[in-house]
Amino acid sequence: MKKEFSLSNDKVMINFTAKYCDTPEKLLNSEGFNRFLKAYLKKIERKNSAIYKYLTECFKISDMDFIEKEMVKVFKMLVTLSVSEIIELNPLYKPLLTQPENFTDMVEDLYRFWRRLERYTIISDNKTNEGLQNVSFIDANTQFSTLILNLYRKISENVSKIRPNVYRQLPAGANAALVLTHYNWQCPDEYKTLMEIPFIETISLDPPFIAYPKKNTREGFFSEIYYNPLKDCTINPDHWFCYPAKVGSLLAFIYFHRDFMSHGISLCNLFELATKEECIGAKPDIIYVFGARDISQNVKTVFFDDNTNNIMMGYVSYGDAIDYFGYMKKMTLTLHNLIMIKKGYLPIHGAMVSITLKNGRHSNIIIVGDSGAGKSETLEAFRSLSEDYISDMIVIFDDMGVIKPNGNYKPLAYGTEIGAFVRLDDLDPGYAFRELDRSIFMNPDKVNARLVIPITSYKDIMRGYPVDMFLYANNYEDVEENMPYLEFFSDTDKAIEVFKAGARLAKGTTSERGLVKSYFANPFGPYQRQKETDILLNEYFEMFYKTGVKVGQIKTCLGIQGKEKSGPKNAALKLFEEINNL
């Protein structure tokens, strides 16, 4: 990013490298403040609001450019002068400043407008004269937030002559701050258009981070194409960022357009950020381009298996239809899974937990299921019951993992993510509030509201855990009195039939409704490679039974009305009983 300030699609980006404001004078003189004020004035003009009428009546003109310039002058004077001194210097401002209630209403509305924007600050590795000097990354953001808060209060109190009795230290600076750099990586010629895009080296979040994307569900499947989609798209490196992610054992370079900044930032709660040493001189296993503009009129959600360069390429074109974090997360995991299938490993759409009960009994459990089946909710039930039953619990994966052979022993399972992207509606009511200080919320006021939260460490997901139980999350069958929440399959054919069918009652996490089926409950890789996955299913289920893995289904009842909370909890209790019997 070369500009000192960018405002697009309700997202503000402030380049501390180009210009760092550490005084009210610098802030009010900055191009960024002028552009922000212009955007605010356009908004109130469109609405023909009471504040718009107040300003136009005071200045006796409706020219917003004139009002913008005069308001900047007024704000500057209010930093150092009293209202009476300002009126004496310029009587033009008397109507404006002698209506303190209207003026403070305007300042409050301006401040709310600022805080409702998604705000990002950026520090680049190419220093400039007016940029950040001798101030640490964290300190710079803290000081910037304090500067805005103090300026807002000073102007309000100067005009109103009222000092509040209660001060709320709201985050007024950036929601997130980034340190950007450039890495010299092994870039094949076909990907040279990506070389100038900066990498994110460090991220600082100021929670709670709340984003309001335009979509709340994901639709359809990711389809394969047989050419590199980069040849048809246009990319301006100044509008793009790269999040280098460790997706399981793979290195992924995830490129995203600035209009989808909140999704790119949310990756830090989901995938481990790769280090400088892991990126320099490396060739990524995965390249994913999210939000590129191309010649097509339709939004594309496609992947390309680049065998020539040994890269799995994902591509989602620009559009409101893909403004949902699920597109960024699920394509990344699809690309990971496609590579795992090529290597002969079995990708799992589900959740895995390593549980040690208070009596010392231990089990590593995988629960397989598509979106809304109840796998994540069962993990949350484990957490809620941990005080009474569990001595230790490690989440290996919350959504996607992979199983690898382990000779004559039980196969080993590994995770892909350090975080979870979970439905707020299905969590314990107090859980999200307890985790407020590290969570990223998406559309918390809508159906299928989501939470992105870190839940485990990278070292834990990569340790490799022997699989003790392999269960299908059945969310559509009700459990009546004396019926089992947990049942095991005695033969391989029956087990493969249930897992391969992937039946579930859709919960609104995608565009699907009612009882639906998806191949192996995994539309993210296995669906696109069914022939290859069929072979793997036969091999791995035979391996499960030979090595003593217990294979069955757990009835979460998540799709049964009225049992959204009690179903996963009861299923978890039965699972604890089974662990006790091992």
Tab-separated table of C-alpha atoms in Angstrom, residues 27 40 44 85 94 110 135 154 192 211 219 259 270 291 325 331 339 354 370 426-427 436 517 526 531:
chain	number	residue	atom	x	y	z
A	27	LEU	CA	-4.257	14.251	12.405
A	40	TYR	CA	-19.326	11.401	6.592
A	44	ILE	CA	-25.628	12.796	6.114
A	85	GLU	CA	-12.091	33.156	21.218
A	94	LYS	CA	-21.064	31.752	15.833
A	110	LEU	CA	-19.102	11.612	13.465
A	135	VAL	CA	7.913	3.879	17.794
A	154	LYS	CA	-11.492	17.584	23.924
A	192	LYS	CA	4.762	-13.658	-11.343
A	211	ALA	CA	-17.295	-7.747	10.978
A	219	GLU	CA	-23.448	-22.045	-1.755
A	259	ASP	CA	-12.300	-5.232	0.122
A	270	LEU	CA	-7.787	-20.068	12.225
A	291	GLY	CA	-11.365	-11.575	-4.805
A	325	PHE	CA	-15.547	-16.204	5.474
A	331	MET	CA	-11.413	-23.425	-0.324
A	339	ILE	CA	-3.116	-32.739	-1.883
A	354	SER	CA	-8.022	-36.156	22.959
A	370	ASP	CA	-20.735	-32.025	7.361
A	426	ASP	CA	-25.376	-23.339	18.792
A	427	LEU	CA	-22.907	-22.366	21.524
A	436	LEU	CA	-14.878	-11.957	23.913
A	517	LYS	CA	-26.473	-36.059	1.731
A	526	PRO	CA	-13.262	-36.102	-1.414
A	531	LYS	CA	-12.931	-42.427	-7.326
